[in-house]
Amino acid sequence: MKLRFTLRIIGCTLLTVLTPTILTAQTLPYGTARQPQTCSSRVEPKKGALSIEQAKMYFLCDQESQFGTPGQGGSNFVRLISDLTLQVASNSRPANLTDLEYNTNQRGEHLSISMDKPVYDIRGSFTRHTCYEIRGRSYLPGKNCTVEQYPNSTGICFQNTFGDWHCRMKGSSKKIGRDLPPPEK
């Protein structure tokens, strides 16, 4: 009797703890509770080199995003990054014309590299997950993402003309596969 009561308590506790997680994962449009990284501020550091943590945060803010509005039709997806490794050069250098390739639109906003601010070279690797809105037979839960690895990427961290930091990397990609689950973290 005592063992049955103990097992019933354990079962109820597990059900209480796991049910919100399961329900949340099943009801999210992209099959993941993870949201794209956002940056409330991009002005640090005011002087000197970025820390690796700052560079990672600015890279994630530049790379992760949501496209479209779930439930509105069209190709709606979220782009998430995992397995990010990053190194920041210890010395800065002046911006040059080659750096202008990073002067791109981001969510409809044109980024302009401040040519009078220092640029920091970066290198690293990451995995990019493009996860489509779960709907119908097209994209099933746990099978709605395309995954690519970028094993040897290089780029820069720079300030735009408003003093906001941005970090971008480019490199050859290796397609891991389609119909894969979203990243866990």
PDB file of C-alpha atoms in Angstrom:
ATOM      1  CA  MET A   1       0.000   0.000   0.000  1.00  0.00           C
ATOM      2  CA  LYS A   2       2.783   2.431   0.956  1.00  0.00           C
ATOM      3  CA  LEU A   3       4.730   1.630  -2.259  1.00  0.00           C
ATOM      4  CA  ARG A   4       1.645   2.193  -4.442  1.00  0.00           C
ATOM      5  CA  PHE A   5       1.021   5.561  -2.733  1.00  0.00           C
ATOM      6  CA  THR A   6       4.677   6.587  -3.263  1.00  0.00           C
ATOM      7  CA  LEU A   7       4.560   5.610  -6.952  1.00  0.00           C
ATOM      8  CA  ARG A   8       1.320   7.539  -7.400  1.00  0.00           C
ATOM      9  CA  ILE A   9       2.946  10.680  -5.916  1.00  0.00           C
ATOM     10  CA  ILE A  10       5.991  10.296  -8.181  1.00  0.00           C
ATOM     11  CA  GLY A  11       3.760   9.792 -11.231  1.00  0.00           C
ATOM     12  CA  CYS A  12       1.628  12.856 -10.433  1.00  0.00           C
ATOM     13  CA  THR A  13       4.742  14.953  -9.839  1.00  0.00           C
ATOM     14  CA  LEU A  14       6.266  13.929 -13.174  1.00  0.00           C
ATOM     15  CA  LEU A  15       2.995  14.594 -14.985  1.00  0.00           C
ATOM     16  CA  THR A  16       2.743  18.045 -13.407  1.00  0.00           C
ATOM     17  CA  VAL A  17       6.344  18.929 -14.319  1.00  0.00           C
ATOM     18  CA  LEU A  18       6.348  17.539 -17.859  1.00  0.00           C
ATOM     19  CA  THR A  19       2.870  18.478 -19.130  1.00  0.00           C
ATOM     20  CA  PRO A  20       3.520  22.236 -19.604  1.00  0.00           C
ATOM     21  CA  THR A  21       6.775  21.469 -21.439  1.00  0.00           C
ATOM     22  CA  ILE A  22       5.141  18.949 -23.754  1.00  0.00           C
ATOM     23  CA  LEU A  23       2.161  21.186 -24.461  1.00  0.00           C
ATOM     24  CA  THR A  24       4.358  24.215 -25.131  1.00  0.00           C
ATOM     25  CA  ALA A  25       6.600  22.293 -27.554  1.00  0.00           C
ATOM     26  CA  GLN A  26       3.595  20.908 -29.397  1.00  0.00           C
ATOM     27  CA  THR A  27       1.854  24.245 -29.799  1.00  0.00           C
ATOM     28  CA  LEU A  28       4.763  26.414 -30.908  1.00  0.00           C
ATOM     29  CA  PRO A  29       4.701  27.134 -34.638  1.00  0.00           C
ATOM     30  CA  TYR A  30       8.290  26.009 -35.280  1.00  0.00           C
ATOM     31  CA  GLY A  31       8.436  23.095 -32.852  1.00  0.00           C
ATOM     32  CA  THR A  32      10.868  24.790 -30.476  1.00  0.00           C
ATOM     33  CA  ALA A  33      10.507  26.996 -27.420  1.00  0.00           C
ATOM     34  CA  ARG A  34      13.744  28.727 -28.382  1.00  0.00           C
ATOM     35  CA  GLN A  35      13.363  32.224 -29.773  1.00  0.00           C
ATOM     36  CA  PRO A  36      15.892  34.082 -31.938  1.00  0.00           C
ATOM     37  CA  GLN A  37      18.512  36.012 -29.938  1.00  0.00           C
ATOM     38  CA  THR A  38      17.814  39.705 -29.575  1.00  0.00           C
ATOM     39  CA  CYS A  39      20.117  42.482 -28.376  1.00  0.00           C
ATOM     40  CA  SER A  40      18.622  45.245 -26.270  1.00  0.00           C
ATOM     41  CA  SER A  41      21.850  47.213 -26.664  1.00  0.00           C
ATOM     42  CA  ARG A  42      24.761  46.952 -29.106  1.00  0.00           C
ATOM     43  CA  VAL A  43      26.975  49.784 -27.876  1.00  0.00           C
ATOM     44  CA  GLU A  44      29.359  47.883 -25.580  1.00  0.00           C
ATOM     45  CA  PRO A  45      32.280  48.067 -25.514  1.00  0.00           C
ATOM     46  CA  LYS A  46      32.615  51.792 -26.058  1.00  0.00           C
ATOM     47  CA  LYS A  47      36.401  51.383 -26.396  1.00  0.00           C
ATOM     48  CA  GLY A  48      38.703  48.465 -27.044  1.00  0.00           C
ATOM     49  CA  ALA A  49      38.144  44.889 -28.114  1.00  0.00           C
ATOM     50  CA  LEU A  50      34.928  42.961 -27.720  1.00  0.00           C
ATOM     51  CA  SER A  51      34.917  39.994 -25.390  1.00  0.00           C
ATOM     52  CA  ILE A  52      34.166  36.603 -26.906  1.00  0.00           C
ATOM     53  CA  GLU A  53      30.785  36.651 -25.120  1.00  0.00           C
ATOM     54  CA  GLN A  54      29.901  40.028 -26.674  1.00  0.00           C
ATOM     55  CA  ALA A  55      31.001  38.885 -30.137  1.00  0.00           C
ATOM     56  CA  LYS A  56      28.909  35.715 -29.827  1.00  0.00           C
ATOM     57  CA  MET A  57      25.867  37.692 -28.702  1.00  0.00           C
ATOM     58  CA  TYR A  58      26.171  40.201 -31.575  1.00  0.00           C
ATOM     59  CA  PHE A  59      26.726  37.371 -34.078  1.00  0.00           C
ATOM     60  CA  LEU A  60      23.608  35.566 -32.827  1.00  0.00           C
ATOM     61  CA  CYS A  61      21.576  38.789 -32.946  1.00  0.00           C
ATOM     62  CA  ASP A  62      22.670  39.310 -36.560  1.00  0.00           C
ATOM     63  CA  GLN A  63      22.103  35.695 -37.662  1.00  0.00           C
ATOM     64  CA  GLU A  64      19.035  34.501 -35.778  1.00  0.00           C
ATOM     65  CA  SER A  65      15.643  35.778 -36.858  1.00  0.00           C
ATOM     66  CA  GLN A  66      12.066  34.944 -37.730  1.00  0.00           C
ATOM     67  CA  PHE A  67      10.705  35.398 -41.235  1.00  0.00           C
ATOM     68  CA  GLY A  68       6.998  35.751 -41.850  1.00  0.00           C
ATOM     69  CA  THR A  69       4.097  35.509 -39.424  1.00  0.00           C
ATOM     70  CA  PRO A  70       2.970  32.062 -38.263  1.00  0.00           C
ATOM     71  CA  GLY A  71      -0.571  31.204 -39.305  1.00  0.00           C
ATOM     72  CA  GLN A  72      -0.616  33.768 -42.118  1.00  0.00           C
ATOM     73  CA  GLY A  73       0.368  31.450 -44.968  1.00  0.00           C
ATOM     74  CA  GLY A  74       3.505  31.716 -47.044  1.00  0.00           C
ATOM     75  CA  SER A  75       6.922  30.383 -46.162  1.00  0.00           C
ATOM     76  CA  ASN A  76       7.326  31.181 -42.475  1.00  0.00           C
ATOM     77  CA  PHE A  77      10.492  30.061 -40.759  1.00  0.00           C
ATOM     78  CA  VAL A  78      12.881  30.793 -37.938  1.00  0.00           C
ATOM     79  CA  ARG A  79      16.651  30.716 -38.285  1.00  0.00           C
ATOM     80  CA  LEU A  80      18.595  29.552 -35.212  1.00  0.00           C
ATOM     81  CA  ILE A  81      22.301  28.964 -34.560  1.00  0.00           C
ATOM     82  CA  SER A  82      23.833  26.219 -32.427  1.00  0.00           C
ATOM     83  CA  ASP A  83      27.334  24.924 -31.673  1.00  0.00           C
ATOM     84  CA  LEU A  84      28.873  28.389 -32.063  1.00  0.00           C
ATOM     85  CA  THR A  85      32.610  28.697 -31.506  1.00  0.00           C
ATOM     86  CA  LEU A  86      34.262  32.039 -32.015  1.00  0.00           C
ATOM     87  CA  GLN A  87      37.657  33.684 -31.708  1.00  0.00           C
ATOM     88  CA  VAL A  88      38.217  37.434 -31.724  1.00  0.00           C
ATOM     89  CA  ALA A  89      41.553  38.853 -32.882  1.00  0.00           C
ATOM     90  CA  SER A  90      43.355  40.556 -30.024  1.00  0.00           C
ATOM     91  CA  ASN A  91      44.355  43.516 -32.202  1.00  0.00           C
ATOM     92  CA  SER A  92      42.046  45.719 -34.217  1.00  0.00           C
ATOM     93  CA  ARG A  93      42.711  47.020 -37.691  1.00  0.00           C
ATOM     94  CA  PRO A  94      41.326  49.863 -39.800  1.00  0.00           C
ATOM     95  CA  ALA A  95      38.260  49.143 -41.931  1.00  0.00           C
ATOM     96  CA  ASN A  96      39.031  48.576 -45.617  1.00  0.00           C
ATOM     97  CA  LEU A  97      37.107  48.225 -48.887  1.00  0.00           C
ATOM     98  CA  THR A  98      36.951  44.427 -48.572  1.00  0.00           C
ATOM     99  CA  ASP A  99      34.954  44.849 -45.358  1.00  0.00           C
ATOM    100  CA  LEU A 100      32.158  46.530 -47.301  1.00  0.00           C
ATOM    101  CA  GLU A 101      30.876  43.082 -48.324  1.00  0.00           C
ATOM    102  CA  TYR A 102      29.437  42.957 -44.782  1.00  0.00           C
ATOM    103  CA  ASN A 103      27.489  46.184 -45.519  1.00  0.00           C
ATOM    104  CA  THR A 104      24.242  44.321 -46.140  1.00  0.00           C
ATOM    105  CA  ASN A 105      20.586  44.674 -45.379  1.00  0.00           C
ATOM    106  CA  GLN A 106      19.473  43.107 -42.162  1.00  0.00           C
ATOM    107  CA  ARG A 107      15.737  42.843 -41.596  1.00  0.00           C
ATOM    108  CA  GLY A 108      15.203  45.738 -43.999  1.00  0.00           C
ATOM    109  CA  GLU A 109      17.849  47.917 -42.338  1.00  0.00           C
ATOM    110  CA  HIS A 110      20.993  48.865 -44.246  1.00  0.00           C
ATOM    111  CA  LEU A 111      24.155  48.477 -42.184  1.00  0.00           C
ATOM    112  CA  SER A 112      26.899  50.992 -42.872  1.00  0.00           C
ATOM    113  CA  ILE A 113      30.340  50.178 -41.525  1.00  0.00           C
ATOM    114  CA  SER A 114      31.883  53.145 -39.801  1.00  0.00           C
ATOM    115  CA  MET A 115      35.153  53.462 -41.678  1.00  0.00           C
ATOM    116  CA  ASP A 116      36.764  55.459 -38.858  1.00  0.00           C
ATOM    117  CA  LYS A 117      36.164  52.812 -36.138  1.00  0.00           C
ATOM    118  CA  PRO A 118      38.380  49.760 -35.589  1.00  0.00           C
ATOM    119  CA  VAL A 119      37.386  46.375 -37.022  1.00  0.00           C
ATOM    120  CA  TYR A 120      38.108  43.073 -35.284  1.00  0.00           C
ATOM    121  CA  ASP A 121      38.662  39.934 -37.341  1.00  0.00           C
ATOM    122  CA  ILE A 122      36.813  36.843 -36.130  1.00  0.00           C
ATOM    123  CA  ARG A 123      36.803  33.170 -37.022  1.00  0.00           C
ATOM    124  CA  GLY A 124      34.881  30.153 -35.888  1.00  0.00           C
ATOM    125  CA  SER A 125      32.234  27.597 -36.695  1.00  0.00           C
ATOM    126  CA  PHE A 126      28.492  27.196 -36.241  1.00  0.00           C
ATOM    127  CA  THR A 127      25.463  25.166 -37.237  1.00  0.00           C
ATOM    128  CA  ARG A 128      22.474  26.936 -38.808  1.00  0.00           C
ATOM    129  CA  HIS A 129      18.966  25.540 -38.421  1.00  0.00           C
ATOM    130  CA  THR A 130      16.200  26.816 -40.703  1.00  0.00           C
ATOM    131  CA  CYS A 131      12.960  25.578 -39.130  1.00  0.00           C
ATOM    132  CA  TYR A 132       9.698  25.962 -41.015  1.00  0.00           C
ATOM    133  CA  GLU A 133       6.267  26.477 -39.521  1.00  0.00           C
ATOM    134  CA  ILE A 134       4.689  23.140 -38.658  1.00  0.00           C
ATOM    135  CA  ARG A 135       1.605  22.614 -40.784  1.00  0.00           C
ATOM    136  CA  GLY A 136      -0.170  19.864 -42.615  1.00  0.00           C
ATOM    137  CA  ARG A 137       1.946  17.162 -44.187  1.00  0.00           C
ATOM    138  CA  SER A 138       4.589  19.568 -45.454  1.00  0.00           C
ATOM    139  CA  TYR A 139       6.405  20.143 -42.180  1.00  0.00           C
ATOM    140  CA  LEU A 140       5.837  17.691 -39.347  1.00  0.00           C
ATOM    141  CA  PRO A 141       6.866  18.217 -35.701  1.00  0.00           C
ATOM    142  CA  GLY A 142      10.495  17.200 -35.226  1.00  0.00           C
ATOM    143  CA  LYS A 143      11.021  17.015 -38.998  1.00  0.00           C
ATOM    144  CA  ASN A 144      10.676  20.641 -40.003  1.00  0.00           C
ATOM    145  CA  CYS A 145      14.277  21.898 -40.130  1.00  0.00           C
ATOM    146  CA  THR A 146      17.099  22.052 -42.659  1.00  0.00           C
ATOM    147  CA  VAL A 147      20.515  21.993 -41.009  1.00  0.00           C
ATOM    148  CA  GLU A 148      23.864  23.241 -42.360  1.00  0.00           C
ATOM    149  CA  GLN A 149      27.292  23.370 -40.734  1.00  0.00           C
ATOM    150  CA  TYR A 150      29.797  26.149 -41.310  1.00  0.00           C
ATOM    151  CA  PRO A 151      33.027  24.550 -40.042  1.00  0.00           C
ATOM    152  CA  ASN A 152      35.616  27.171 -41.075  1.00  0.00           C
ATOM    153  CA  SER A 153      34.111  30.633 -41.166  1.00  0.00           C
ATOM    154  CA  THR A 154      35.772  34.021 -41.017  1.00  0.00           C
ATOM    155  CA  GLY A 155      34.437  37.508 -40.683  1.00  0.00           C
ATOM    156  CA  ILE A 156      34.531  40.743 -38.746  1.00  0.00           C
ATOM    157  CA  CYS A 157      33.011  42.592 -35.834  1.00  0.00           C
ATOM    158  CA  PHE A 158      32.419  46.236 -36.652  1.00  0.00           C
ATOM    159  CA  GLN A 159      30.512  49.296 -35.555  1.00  0.00           C
ATOM    160  CA  ASN A 160      28.010  50.914 -37.874  1.00  0.00           C
ATOM    161  CA  THR A 161      27.667  54.687 -38.277  1.00  0.00           C
ATOM    162  CA  PHE A 162      25.337  54.775 -35.250  1.00  0.00           C
ATOM    163  CA  GLY A 163      27.957  53.086 -33.036  1.00  0.00           C
ATOM    164  CA  ASP A 164      26.137  49.721 -32.878  1.00  0.00           C
ATOM    165  CA  TRP A 165      28.263  46.553 -32.955  1.00  0.00           C
ATOM    166  CA  HIS A 166      27.651  43.793 -35.503  1.00  0.00           C
ATOM    167  CA  CYS A 167      29.504  40.521 -36.039  1.00  0.00           C
ATOM    168  CA  ARG A 168      29.312  38.586 -39.297  1.00  0.00           C
ATOM    169  CA  MET A 169      31.029  35.448 -40.576  1.00  0.00           C
ATOM    170  CA  LYS A 170      30.984  33.707 -43.940  1.00  0.00           C
ATOM    171  CA  GLY A 171      32.295  30.363 -45.037  1.00  0.00           C
ATOM    172  CA  SER A 172      31.598  27.204 -46.975  1.00  0.00           C
ATOM    173  CA  SER A 173      28.640  25.229 -45.733  1.00  0.00           C
ATOM    174  CA  LYS A 174      28.098  21.520 -45.429  1.00  0.00           C
ATOM    175  CA  LYS A 175      24.461  20.409 -45.609  1.00  0.00           C
ATOM    176  CA  ILE A 176      23.657  18.029 -42.764  1.00  0.00           C
ATOM    177  CA  GLY A 177      20.142  17.238 -43.917  1.00  0.00           C
ATOM    178  CA  ARG A 178      16.466  18.050 -44.235  1.00  0.00           C
ATOM    179  CA  ASP A 179      13.491  16.958 -42.165  1.00  0.00           C
ATOM    180  CA  LEU A 180      15.507  17.234 -38.946  1.00  0.00           C
ATOM    181  CA  PRO A 181      14.406  18.475 -35.502  1.00  0.00           C
ATOM    182  CA  PRO A 182      15.063  22.023 -34.202  1.00  0.00           C
ATOM    183  CA  PRO A 183      18.101  22.646 -32.000  1.00  0.00           C
ATOM    184  CA  GLU A 184      17.646  21.692 -28.345  1.00  0.00           C
ATOM    185  CA  LYS A 185      19.347  24.801 -26.960  1.00  0.00           C
TER     186      LYS A 185
END
